[in-house]
Amino acid sequence: MDFNPKIVAFCCYYCAYSAADLAGSLRLQYPPTVRMIEQPCSGKVDIRLLLEAFEDGADGVYVAGCLEGDCHFLKGNIRAKKRVNAAKKILDKIGIGGERLEMFNLSGSMGPRFAEIATEMTNRILELGPSPLRQARQAEGENREEEASK
Amino acid sequence: MIVAEAKPLEEILDSLKGMSKVLVAGCGGCVAVCLAGGEKEVGIMASALRMKRELAGEPLVTVEETLTRQCDPEYVKELGKKLDGVDCILSMACGVGVQFLAEHYPDMWVVPALNTKFAGATIEHGLWEERCGLCGECVLAQTGGVCPVIRCAKSLLNGPCGGSQNGKCEVKPNACAWQLIYDRMKSLGRLEQLVEVAEAKDWSKSRDGGPRQVVREDVKIDG
Amino acid sequence: MAEEKSKLQRLLEQGEFVVSGEIGPPKSAAGDGVRHHTEELKPYVDAMNLTDNQTAIVRLSSIAAGIHVMAAGGEPIIQMTCRDRNRIALQSDLLGAYSLGVRNVLCLSGDHQSFGNHQAAKNVFDLDSIQLIKTVRDMRDKKAFHSGEAIKKDEPRFFIGAVANPFADPFEFRVLRLEKKIRAGAQFIQTQCIFDMERFEKFMDLARNRGLHEQAYIMAGVMPIKNAKVAKYMQKNVSGMLVPDGIVERLQKAEDQTAEGVQICIEQIQQLKSIPGVRGVHIMAVAWEEIIPTIVKGAGLLPRPQ
């Protein structure tokens, strides 16, 4: 089965988002599986947002914030990390798996690192396979089709 | 405020077995302040429940509604409009809210999402601590503004037991309440007040007589 | 009911330097162990404490154990804690114990249940130790129950004891708390085990300054330590107990640590005997009751008065 993962990246405007720009200007290759969502700060991300990304069909999610100590809002990235950890626990309990969610730190000048993270996360999700939720939905859809064809 | 925390997800899922549409009811009062049952926590809870149930092949529909307070009839009434097709209300308020919803919606199955812990205060963001034992007869004037009824592990009213050492209680790493009382009374020059033998407490003013009431004729609207 | 002073009270009033011991009731429904220890100890101690579910571990009740002591010819001091009983049950047990011949009661708060074998238990602490002392006194002197209702006849007339811990904090408050206990009606005091002699002497100084040594009989608590390991454990893990490094070192250096522990205890008793206001010793040999005769003999406290 062809698996084309859907990965959502919540990217801080001050680092990851600029790093993505830089990666683009440098013409670095990174997987097209990553959909970026700009955030004013990684600290804007809350647990509900992370969970709902999975609920809406993501196979993997990551938050990319500034290097620790370099947050434009002082501690936003530290808070984001704590929330990511809390959300991982919930995902484990639900059965989605906390390893599908990750926090990364980088600076605006780290274009190559941005591409590396996108590749790293894509490989991780490729290895894990589609989100259990997506699998359940697919199975449900096939059942329905089967019933309809009967 | 009343401080509460979420029950384990498994316990909540267990209490929602067989339900297909659940109203997740938040409360904008104390539990919102202590980040246990406000609008945001309702969203997280509802999303987690939906995903877990979908994975189990028993999809759950949720309605999310956060009331200003679940302990006030005027707000509780608002919930009536949201109950169409709902099998069950999952209240994310303290025990008072859960009961109040059950009282106001006699035909509705109401279950708690939180464990109600204590009457306490925010020490810092993410840390809450008990301060009041709700005993019904405040002794703080005798104890320098530190409550021995709830902050002493043995509720001693006449000074620290033999387990107080270096300011710590032997039971938990908490401060010894009587050390705090002693320090405050000493700094305020009131130590002799502590030599008085404090009489036994009248527990009939506490929870021992069933639910207590406060009645204020001057503020009643009807009757 | 004829007034009957306990032997403990009589000896203290006569000015004898009193010796008491301690028996931990068993975690079973058999009384023969308590009786056996009583037989063993009775020539050496004037009275024996029966602990009340100490460290919140369920044991044979202190009152029942006291009855076994009496059956074996000993003098019991019933310990009574506020942890497990409300004022109704406490008074009921006081009536019951007195009716069975018990005359000495020691009132304590009680160890917290989190140290015991039923950590999910609900503690009571309806009364605290000082309020319990007052209740026992009012039953005797005012012939009244805690509620104020009169005891029409046969009121319990206990000799009332309390404990003091000079080694817990806040130190200065310890003497005030002792004073409160005496004001509430405590007639004899048993202290926590004394290892830090300097601190105890300071405590007694403060107590004498407030005249407390003349208002109650203060008995100094001692405990023989079996070896350096036990000493270290108590130093680290038992709050409200101060074991100076000197004692640990002395035990470590000794060839026969157990003999040294006994020797230290004997020396402590001799030292305590010379402190003004100390009217006796209370020997707490936890699970080592059989060493008490050796200590009493070694400290020159024999023969015991009758």
XYZ file of C-alpha atoms in Angstrom:
679
model
C 0.000 0.000 0.000
C 1.252 3.423 -0.873
C 1.531 5.527 2.216
C 1.771 9.228 1.745
C 1.996 10.597 5.288
C 0.309 13.779 6.353
C 2.516 15.680 8.730
C 1.583 18.978 10.321
C 4.335 21.273 11.542
C 3.479 24.141 13.851
C 6.310 26.537 13.132
C 7.358 29.570 15.089
C 7.529 32.699 12.929
C 10.882 33.734 14.408
C 12.833 30.555 13.729
C 11.390 27.545 11.936
C 9.324 29.603 9.543
C 12.315 31.713 8.518
C 14.484 28.589 8.419
C 11.981 27.117 5.959
C 12.342 30.206 3.788
C 16.077 29.870 3.918
C 15.881 26.189 3.037
C 13.792 27.236 0.039
C 16.307 29.875 -1.090
C 19.107 27.350 -0.697
C 17.075 24.991 -2.868
C 17.346 22.254 -0.248
C 15.193 19.214 -0.826
C 12.782 18.108 1.871
C 9.724 15.868 1.720
C 6.492 17.450 0.503
C 4.618 15.556 3.233
C 5.027 18.405 5.718
C 2.319 21.047 5.930
C 3.471 24.100 7.789
C 1.301 26.257 9.988
C 2.784 29.549 11.025
C 2.576 30.472 14.673
C 3.602 33.747 16.299
C 5.556 31.635 18.809
C 5.773 27.904 19.526
C 4.235 28.841 22.881
C 0.994 29.615 21.063
C 0.461 25.916 20.539
C -1.798 24.238 23.059
C -2.733 20.642 23.697
C -6.135 20.948 22.123
C -4.592 22.134 18.843
C -2.182 19.210 18.814
C -4.913 16.653 19.506
C -7.221 18.125 16.907
C -4.519 17.931 14.264
C -4.496 14.177 14.781
C -8.263 14.067 14.914
C -8.355 15.882 11.562
C -6.209 13.221 9.973
C -2.546 13.943 10.621
C -0.213 10.945 10.846
C 2.410 12.982 12.611
C 2.697 16.412 14.163
C 5.619 18.448 15.301
C 6.212 21.787 16.882
C 9.286 23.736 15.851
C 10.399 26.530 18.148
C 13.503 28.587 18.779
C 16.588 27.227 20.478
C 16.152 27.092 24.237
C 17.112 30.431 25.696
C 16.419 32.251 22.439
C 12.613 32.514 22.504
C 11.425 35.897 21.294
C 8.847 35.766 24.085
C 11.391 34.438 26.581
C 9.811 31.117 27.565
C 7.280 30.249 24.874
C 9.357 27.342 23.571
C 9.825 25.927 27.085
C 6.075 25.986 27.602
C 5.504 24.421 24.191
C 7.824 21.567 25.152
C 5.862 20.901 28.336
C 2.590 20.883 26.428
C 4.000 18.582 23.771
C 5.050 16.193 26.523
C 1.586 16.329 28.101
C -0.070 15.742 24.718
C 2.252 12.776 24.066
C 0.924 11.146 27.227
C -2.671 11.665 26.130
C -1.871 10.242 22.688
C -0.335 7.185 24.343
C -3.463 6.661 26.405
C -5.761 7.069 23.447
C -3.790 4.619 21.361
C -2.509 7.037 18.713
C 0.983 6.891 20.183
C 3.003 9.765 21.644
C 5.906 9.066 19.290
C 3.882 10.619 16.466
C 4.322 13.996 18.102
C 7.633 15.786 18.612
C 9.158 19.091 19.643
C 12.167 20.490 17.769
C 14.305 23.545 18.383
C 16.245 25.479 15.773
C 17.139 29.032 14.804
C 16.107 31.122 11.799
C 19.507 30.647 10.196
C 19.356 26.852 10.294
C 17.857 26.184 6.862
C 19.593 22.813 6.421
C 18.469 21.722 9.887
C 14.881 22.570 8.923
C 15.084 20.233 5.949
C 16.725 17.591 8.116
C 13.899 17.764 10.684
C 11.271 17.420 7.960
C 13.061 14.364 6.606
C 13.631 12.891 10.055
C 9.976 13.225 11.011
C 8.775 11.900 7.661
C 10.994 8.842 8.020
C 9.725 8.263 11.526
C 6.105 8.382 10.400
C 6.804 6.226 7.354
C 8.193 3.641 9.717
C 5.216 3.904 12.090
C 2.719 3.735 9.273
C -0.557 5.608 8.984
C -2.156 6.961 12.152
C -4.358 4.316 13.811
C -7.218 6.746 13.442
C -6.718 6.902 9.668
C -6.555 3.118 9.531
C -9.777 2.824 11.500
C -11.489 5.286 9.193
C -10.264 3.502 6.099
C -11.516 0.162 7.419
C -14.836 1.754 8.241
C -15.067 3.202 4.716
C -14.262 -0.146 3.086
C -16.912 -1.837 5.215
C -19.441 0.670 4.105
C -18.507 0.219 0.443
C -18.771 -3.515 0.853
C -22.207 -3.203 2.383
C -23.293 -0.807 -0.362
C -22.104 -3.212 -3.084
C -24.124 -6.001 -1.480
C -11.270 28.301 45.141
C -12.310 24.674 44.794
C -9.364 22.809 43.306
C -9.958 19.729 41.184
C -8.066 17.524 38.756
C -9.049 15.249 35.908
C -9.913 11.638 36.592
C -7.902 9.039 34.670
C -9.146 8.842 31.083
C -9.918 5.122 31.453
C -12.286 5.824 34.340
C -14.114 8.478 32.329
C -14.357 6.214 29.293
C -15.730 3.502 31.513
C -18.463 5.783 32.818
C -19.393 6.701 29.229
C -19.779 3.119 28.023
C -22.757 2.689 25.743
C -23.284 6.428 25.325
C -23.132 7.764 21.783
C -23.706 11.492 22.283
C -22.216 13.227 25.269
C -22.413 16.807 26.386
C -19.067 17.787 27.864
C -19.963 20.561 30.274
C -17.241 22.894 31.477
C -17.413 25.421 34.260
C -15.984 28.920 34.145
C -15.598 29.141 37.917
C -12.932 27.671 40.170
C -12.092 24.705 37.949
C -11.331 27.029 35.056
C -8.919 28.955 37.270
C -7.169 25.765 38.370
C -7.065 24.578 34.743
C -9.115 21.456 35.302
C -12.524 22.099 33.781
C -12.655 25.333 31.804
C -13.304 25.776 28.106
C -9.830 24.677 27.051
C -9.889 21.530 29.163
C -13.333 20.713 27.768
C -11.868 20.869 24.259
C -8.954 18.604 25.122
C -11.177 16.119 26.929
C -13.743 16.008 24.123
C -11.097 15.534 21.434
C -9.354 12.770 23.395
C -12.636 10.968 24.028
C -13.706 11.184 20.401
C -10.446 9.755 19.114
C -10.297 6.973 21.659
C -13.868 5.940 20.933
C -13.381 6.117 17.193
C -10.362 3.835 17.496
C -12.486 1.432 19.507
C -15.036 1.384 16.703
C -17.654 3.108 18.842
C -17.619 6.703 17.640
C -18.729 9.327 20.081
C -20.401 12.606 19.282
C -19.616 15.395 21.682
C -21.271 18.704 22.370
C -19.037 21.170 24.155
C -20.485 23.821 26.407
C -18.824 25.775 29.173
C -21.153 27.522 31.607
C -20.218 30.624 33.539
C -20.746 28.545 36.687
C -22.304 25.158 37.232
C -23.293 26.015 40.802
C -25.854 28.656 39.896
C -29.375 27.872 38.635
C -29.452 30.739 36.125
C -26.448 29.364 34.237
C -27.379 25.725 34.638
C -30.683 26.467 32.902
C -28.834 27.435 29.702
C -27.684 23.887 29.254
C -31.231 22.757 28.498
C -30.960 24.050 24.931
C -28.001 21.808 24.192
C -29.437 18.509 25.294
C -31.064 17.425 22.036
C -30.233 13.761 21.487
C -27.691 13.790 24.301
C -27.403 10.516 26.273
C -25.240 11.759 29.048
C -23.615 14.862 30.526
C -19.948 14.655 31.441
C -19.509 17.463 33.946
C -16.073 18.978 34.200
C -17.014 20.987 37.284
C -16.375 20.190 40.930
C -18.693 17.819 42.779
C -21.097 20.667 43.357
C -21.543 21.252 39.631
C -22.059 17.566 38.895
C -24.801 17.353 41.500
C -26.396 20.599 40.446
C -26.680 19.415 36.851
C -28.137 16.114 38.021
C -30.669 17.969 40.155
C -31.716 20.280 37.343
C -31.899 17.581 34.686
C -33.614 14.680 36.444
C -33.922 12.598 33.260
C -30.303 12.959 32.310
C -27.437 10.672 33.322
C -24.662 12.922 34.708
C -21.112 11.722 35.431
C -18.040 13.522 36.774
C -14.845 14.030 34.807
C -12.917 15.438 37.752
C -11.921 14.510 41.250
C -12.675 17.425 43.544
C -9.687 17.869 45.808
C -9.861 20.792 48.214
C -10.440 24.457 48.930
C -7.116 26.025 48.181
C -5.031 28.651 46.509
C -2.591 29.013 43.637
C 0.930 28.915 45.050
C 2.369 29.354 41.574
C 1.187 28.548 38.064
C 0.654 24.786 38.093
C 0.802 24.401 41.888
C -2.255 24.565 44.112
C -2.395 23.886 47.827
C -5.122 23.302 50.367
C -5.832 26.113 52.780
C -9.315 25.716 54.245
C -10.954 22.675 55.834
C -14.451 24.159 55.554
C -14.988 23.221 59.211
C -17.756 25.766 59.736
C -16.186 27.559 62.698
C -13.038 29.468 61.867
C -10.167 29.287 64.351
C -7.729 31.498 62.460
C -7.961 34.292 65.043
C -6.513 31.899 67.610
C -3.785 30.549 65.374
C -2.310 33.584 63.718
C -3.957 33.106 60.356
C -2.652 29.592 59.736
C -5.249 26.813 59.825
C -4.282 23.804 61.950
C -7.530 22.002 61.172
C -6.510 21.350 57.589
C -2.806 22.118 57.408
C -1.803 19.924 60.349
C -1.958 16.242 59.341
C -3.584 15.483 62.695
C -5.732 18.634 62.955
C -4.137 19.363 66.320
C -5.453 22.500 67.991
C -2.936 22.798 70.811
C 0.465 22.815 69.201
C 2.771 20.581 67.189
C 3.054 16.850 67.799
C 6.410 15.208 68.350
C 6.985 14.724 64.647
C 7.732 18.334 63.774
C 11.376 18.723 62.861
C 13.259 21.499 61.124
C 9.969 23.102 60.204
C 8.702 20.019 58.368
C 5.790 17.722 59.088
C 6.741 14.078 59.493
C 3.901 12.949 57.282
C 4.601 14.854 54.103
C 7.414 17.117 53.094
C 4.998 19.973 53.794
C 5.727 22.658 56.330
C 4.572 21.883 59.863
C 1.503 24.081 60.333
C 2.332 24.582 63.976
C 5.832 25.730 63.131
C 4.226 28.355 60.898
C 1.782 29.307 63.648
C 4.571 29.498 66.198
C 6.786 31.634 63.964
C 3.992 34.069 63.224
C 2.780 34.349 66.786
C 6.348 34.868 67.959
C 7.091 37.583 65.424
C 3.840 39.325 66.361
C 4.589 39.059 70.084
C 1.623 36.815 70.789
C 3.236 33.584 72.030
C 1.440 33.647 75.367
C -1.830 33.306 73.457
C -0.693 29.822 72.457
C -0.364 28.714 76.100
C -4.144 28.825 76.441
C -5.640 25.373 76.095
C -7.830 25.359 72.995
C -11.129 23.623 73.673
C -12.265 20.664 71.625
C -13.878 21.656 68.375
C -17.620 21.575 67.859
C -17.738 19.273 64.869
C -21.507 19.582 64.623
C -20.714 22.787 62.730
C -18.723 20.777 60.222
C -20.023 18.144 57.830
C -21.146 15.754 60.545
C -24.795 16.782 60.523
C -25.470 16.196 56.831
C -25.445 19.012 54.278
C -25.193 22.433 55.836
C -27.143 25.492 54.763
C -26.593 29.200 54.961
C -29.834 31.183 54.970
C -29.933 34.941 54.504
C -33.423 36.336 54.761
C -32.229 39.831 53.828
C -31.122 38.779 50.366
C -33.902 36.348 49.507
C -35.981 37.488 46.557
C -39.102 35.345 46.925
C -40.953 34.670 50.131
C -16.232 3.291 94.634
C -13.290 3.406 96.985
C -10.525 5.624 95.747
C -7.554 3.534 94.846
C -4.310 5.222 93.967
C -2.162 3.444 91.459
C 1.139 2.059 92.578
C 2.856 4.390 90.110
C 1.209 7.429 91.691
C 1.976 6.213 95.209
C 5.660 5.683 94.473
C 6.019 9.041 92.763
C 4.308 10.778 95.664
C 6.654 8.984 98.076
C 9.559 10.520 96.193
C 10.903 7.269 94.788
C 12.931 7.432 91.570
C 10.496 5.481 89.475
C 11.285 3.067 86.648
C 8.794 2.182 83.951
C 9.142 -0.087 80.963
C 7.245 -0.605 77.762
C 5.611 -3.634 76.200
C 4.457 -3.593 72.607
C 1.291 -5.705 72.300
C 1.460 -8.434 69.653
C 0.025 -8.408 66.142
C -2.119 -11.366 67.101
C -4.908 -12.410 69.411
C -2.655 -14.057 71.990
C -1.938 -12.513 75.395
C 0.693 -14.942 76.640
C 3.582 -12.903 75.248
C 2.486 -9.852 77.218
C 2.108 -11.994 80.320
C 5.512 -13.513 79.795
C 7.160 -10.099 79.448
C 5.329 -8.928 82.555
C 6.687 -11.856 84.575
C 10.140 -11.075 83.249
C 9.984 -7.335 83.948
C 7.953 -6.977 87.081
C 10.858 -7.286 89.564
C 12.672 -4.533 87.663
C 10.108 -1.910 86.736
C 7.333 -0.272 88.725
C 4.914 0.010 85.855
C 4.664 -0.948 82.198
C 3.374 1.081 79.269
C 1.170 -0.721 76.797
C 1.385 1.013 73.467
C -1.772 1.809 71.521
C -1.306 0.537 67.967
C 2.063 2.248 67.794
C 3.216 3.552 64.435
C -0.396 2.966 63.383
C 0.098 -0.776 63.034
C -2.837 -2.881 64.166
C -2.006 -4.704 67.375
C -3.787 -6.183 70.343
C -5.528 -3.314 72.115
C -3.618 -1.509 74.837
C -6.441 -1.950 77.331
C -6.669 -5.694 76.741
C -2.878 -5.912 76.995
C -3.084 -4.007 80.286
C -5.453 -6.625 81.626
C -2.923 -9.327 80.732
C -0.264 -7.327 82.584
C -2.465 -7.179 85.655
C -3.213 -10.879 85.438
C 0.522 -11.510 85.545
C 0.931 -9.266 88.569
C 2.199 -6.109 86.863
C 1.113 -2.475 86.934
C -0.113 -1.243 83.542
C 0.032 2.247 82.057
C -2.474 2.261 79.228
C -1.512 4.413 76.283
C -4.438 6.073 74.600
C -4.159 7.899 71.290
C -6.585 10.266 69.605
C -6.018 8.825 66.154
C -8.583 6.052 66.095
C -11.419 7.065 68.404
C -13.717 10.025 68.779
C -14.696 11.475 72.141
C -17.493 8.955 72.537
C -15.255 5.926 72.042
C -12.405 7.407 74.096
C -14.632 7.987 77.108
C -16.258 4.616 76.702
C -12.849 2.935 76.724
C -11.796 4.955 79.763
C -14.849 3.693 81.654
C -14.157 0.162 80.510
C -10.457 0.236 81.387
C -11.134 1.630 84.843
C -13.842 -0.940 85.498
C -11.263 -3.631 84.798
C -8.824 -2.173 87.315
C -6.572 -0.030 85.131
C -5.481 3.126 86.983
C -2.837 4.804 84.824
C -3.489 6.308 81.435
C -1.028 8.036 79.119
C -2.643 10.413 76.624
C -1.043 10.956 73.213
C -1.944 12.296 69.784
C -0.854 9.061 68.106
C 1.358 8.311 65.133
C -0.116 9.243 61.803
C -1.757 6.399 59.893
C 0.549 6.918 56.926
C 3.345 5.205 58.893
C 1.329 2.084 59.553
C -0.154 -0.892 57.795
C -3.499 0.730 56.962
C -2.508 3.854 55.109
C -5.932 4.313 53.539
C -7.536 4.651 56.984
C -9.398 7.803 57.979
C -7.881 9.349 61.067
C -10.132 10.744 63.761
C -8.374 13.352 65.925
C -11.750 14.521 67.201
C -9.828 15.535 70.322
C -6.114 16.257 70.474
C -3.911 14.885 73.252
C -4.355 17.960 75.443
C -8.118 17.896 75.087
C -8.043 14.191 75.947
C -6.039 14.929 79.107
C -8.620 17.502 80.092
C -11.426 15.062 79.400
C -9.872 12.401 81.658
C -9.378 14.993 84.390
C -12.916 16.351 84.125
C -14.332 12.849 84.311
C -12.451 12.435 87.569
C -12.543 15.888 89.190
C -15.772 17.313 87.823
C -17.491 13.938 87.558
C -18.636 14.950 84.114
C -18.420 13.642 80.602
C -16.857 15.785 77.914
C -20.267 17.161 76.989
C -20.780 18.410 80.546
C -23.312 15.753 81.440
C -22.787 14.496 84.989
C -21.389 11.049 85.690
C -23.856 10.105 88.393
C -21.738 7.442 90.052
C -18.508 5.478 89.784
C -16.525 7.983 87.785
C -13.127 6.811 86.513
C -10.308 8.208 88.647
C -7.194 7.842 86.551
C -3.638 8.910 87.278
C -3.072 10.960 84.138
C 0.066 10.904 82.073
C 1.239 12.751 78.999
C 4.295 12.733 76.793
C 6.774 15.466 75.933
C 9.285 15.524 73.125
C 12.138 17.933 73.851
C 13.755 16.989 70.544
C 11.039 18.050 68.160
C 10.631 21.590 66.897
C 9.978 24.434 67.531
C 12.173 23.844 70.583
C 10.970 26.784 72.672
C 7.373 25.766 72.130
C 8.041 22.315 73.580
C 8.118 23.701 77.095
C 4.951 25.725 76.517
C 3.267 22.608 75.226
C 4.379 20.713 78.333
C 2.870 23.500 80.396
C -0.391 23.210 78.481
C -0.510 19.498 79.157
C 0.051 20.065 82.857
C -2.569 22.816 82.920
C -4.991 20.448 81.225
C -4.416 17.883 83.964
C -1.320 15.800 83.244
C 0.212 14.513 86.499
C 3.139 12.546 85.127
C 5.149 13.057 81.979
C 7.190 10.568 79.989
C 9.608 12.093 77.510
C 10.725 10.921 74.097
C 13.980 8.907 74.155
C 16.841 11.122 75.210
C 20.162 10.845 73.399
C 21.075 14.518 73.173
C 21.722 15.204 76.851
C 22.661 18.841 76.316
C 19.348 19.648 74.664
C 17.432 17.795 77.360
C 19.201 19.739 80.100
C 18.274 22.947 78.333
C 14.679 21.749 78.133
C 14.643 20.967 81.851
C 16.133 24.400 82.589
C 13.256 26.068 80.768
C 10.748 23.746 82.441
C 12.141 24.532 85.885
C 12.037 28.260 85.097
C 8.308 27.905 84.639
C 8.026 25.715 87.752
C 6.768 22.758 85.756
C 8.949 20.209 87.557
C 6.943 20.861 90.709
C 3.580 20.530 88.992
C 4.086 17.126 87.402
C 6.386 14.133 87.765
C 8.750 14.172 84.826
C 10.133 10.793 83.799
C 12.998 10.783 81.316
C 12.710 8.418 78.358
C 15.696 6.258 77.413
C 16.245 3.629 74.772
C 19.058 1.093 74.555
C 20.489 0.929 71.029
C 21.567 -2.492 69.785
C 24.229 -1.354 67.342
C 25.577 1.512 65.272
C 23.368 0.626 62.325
C 20.204 1.104 64.377
C 21.573 4.375 65.725
C 22.246 5.627 62.230
C 18.800 4.587 61.070
C 17.129 6.499 63.889
C 19.347 9.487 63.258
C 18.234 9.651 59.653
C 14.705 8.314 59.501
C 12.818 9.000 62.718
C 11.607 12.554 62.948
C 11.392 13.984 66.409
C 14.409 11.962 67.553
C 17.915 13.387 67.834
C 20.830 10.938 67.961
C 24.163 12.777 68.308
C 27.093 11.636 66.143
C 29.066 10.925 69.330
C 26.772 8.002 70.160
C 27.004 6.556 66.653
C 30.805 6.803 66.747
C 31.038 5.239 70.198
C 28.987 2.277 69.019
C 31.013 1.941 65.828
C 34.281 1.792 67.764
C 33.060 -0.741 70.320
C 34.099 -4.375 70.046
C 30.758 -5.574 71.362
C 28.272 -3.009 70.043
C 25.294 -4.446 71.910
C 27.094 -4.359 75.253
C 28.188 -0.815 74.483
C 24.611 0.180 73.693
C 23.497 -1.138 77.067
C 26.393 0.646 78.769
C 25.472 3.953 77.081
C 21.897 3.562 78.287
C 23.062 2.889 81.855
C 25.289 5.963 81.830
C 22.414 8.050 80.473
C 20.155 6.928 83.317
C 22.791 7.818 85.872
C 23.228 11.224 84.308
C 19.480 11.825 84.084
C 19.038 10.886 87.725
C 21.189 13.857 88.693
C 19.129 16.422 86.751
C 16.829 18.348 89.108
C 13.197 17.694 88.376
C 13.692 14.262 86.788
C 11.633 11.889 88.912
C 12.126 8.630 87.121
C 13.067 6.905 83.892
C 10.977 5.284 81.243
C 12.882 2.568 79.382
C 11.697 1.981 75.837
C 13.341 -1.209 74.640
C 11.366 -1.683 71.462
C 11.167 -5.422 70.681
C 14.017 -5.918 73.157
C 12.079 -6.072 76.418
C 14.383 -8.757 77.822
C 17.290 -6.304 78.141
C 15.459 -4.140 80.694
C 16.559 -6.144 83.785
C 20.232 -5.776 82.773
C 19.843 -2.029 82.393
C 17.957 -1.523 85.652
C 20.522 -3.640 87.511
C 23.434 -1.846 85.839
C 22.033 1.577 86.670
C 21.881 0.634 90.354
C 18.130 0.989 90.562
C 17.563 -2.285 92.434
C 15.802 -3.351 94.506
C 12.568 -1.735 93.398
C 10.300 -0.407 96.151
C 6.979 -2.168 96.601
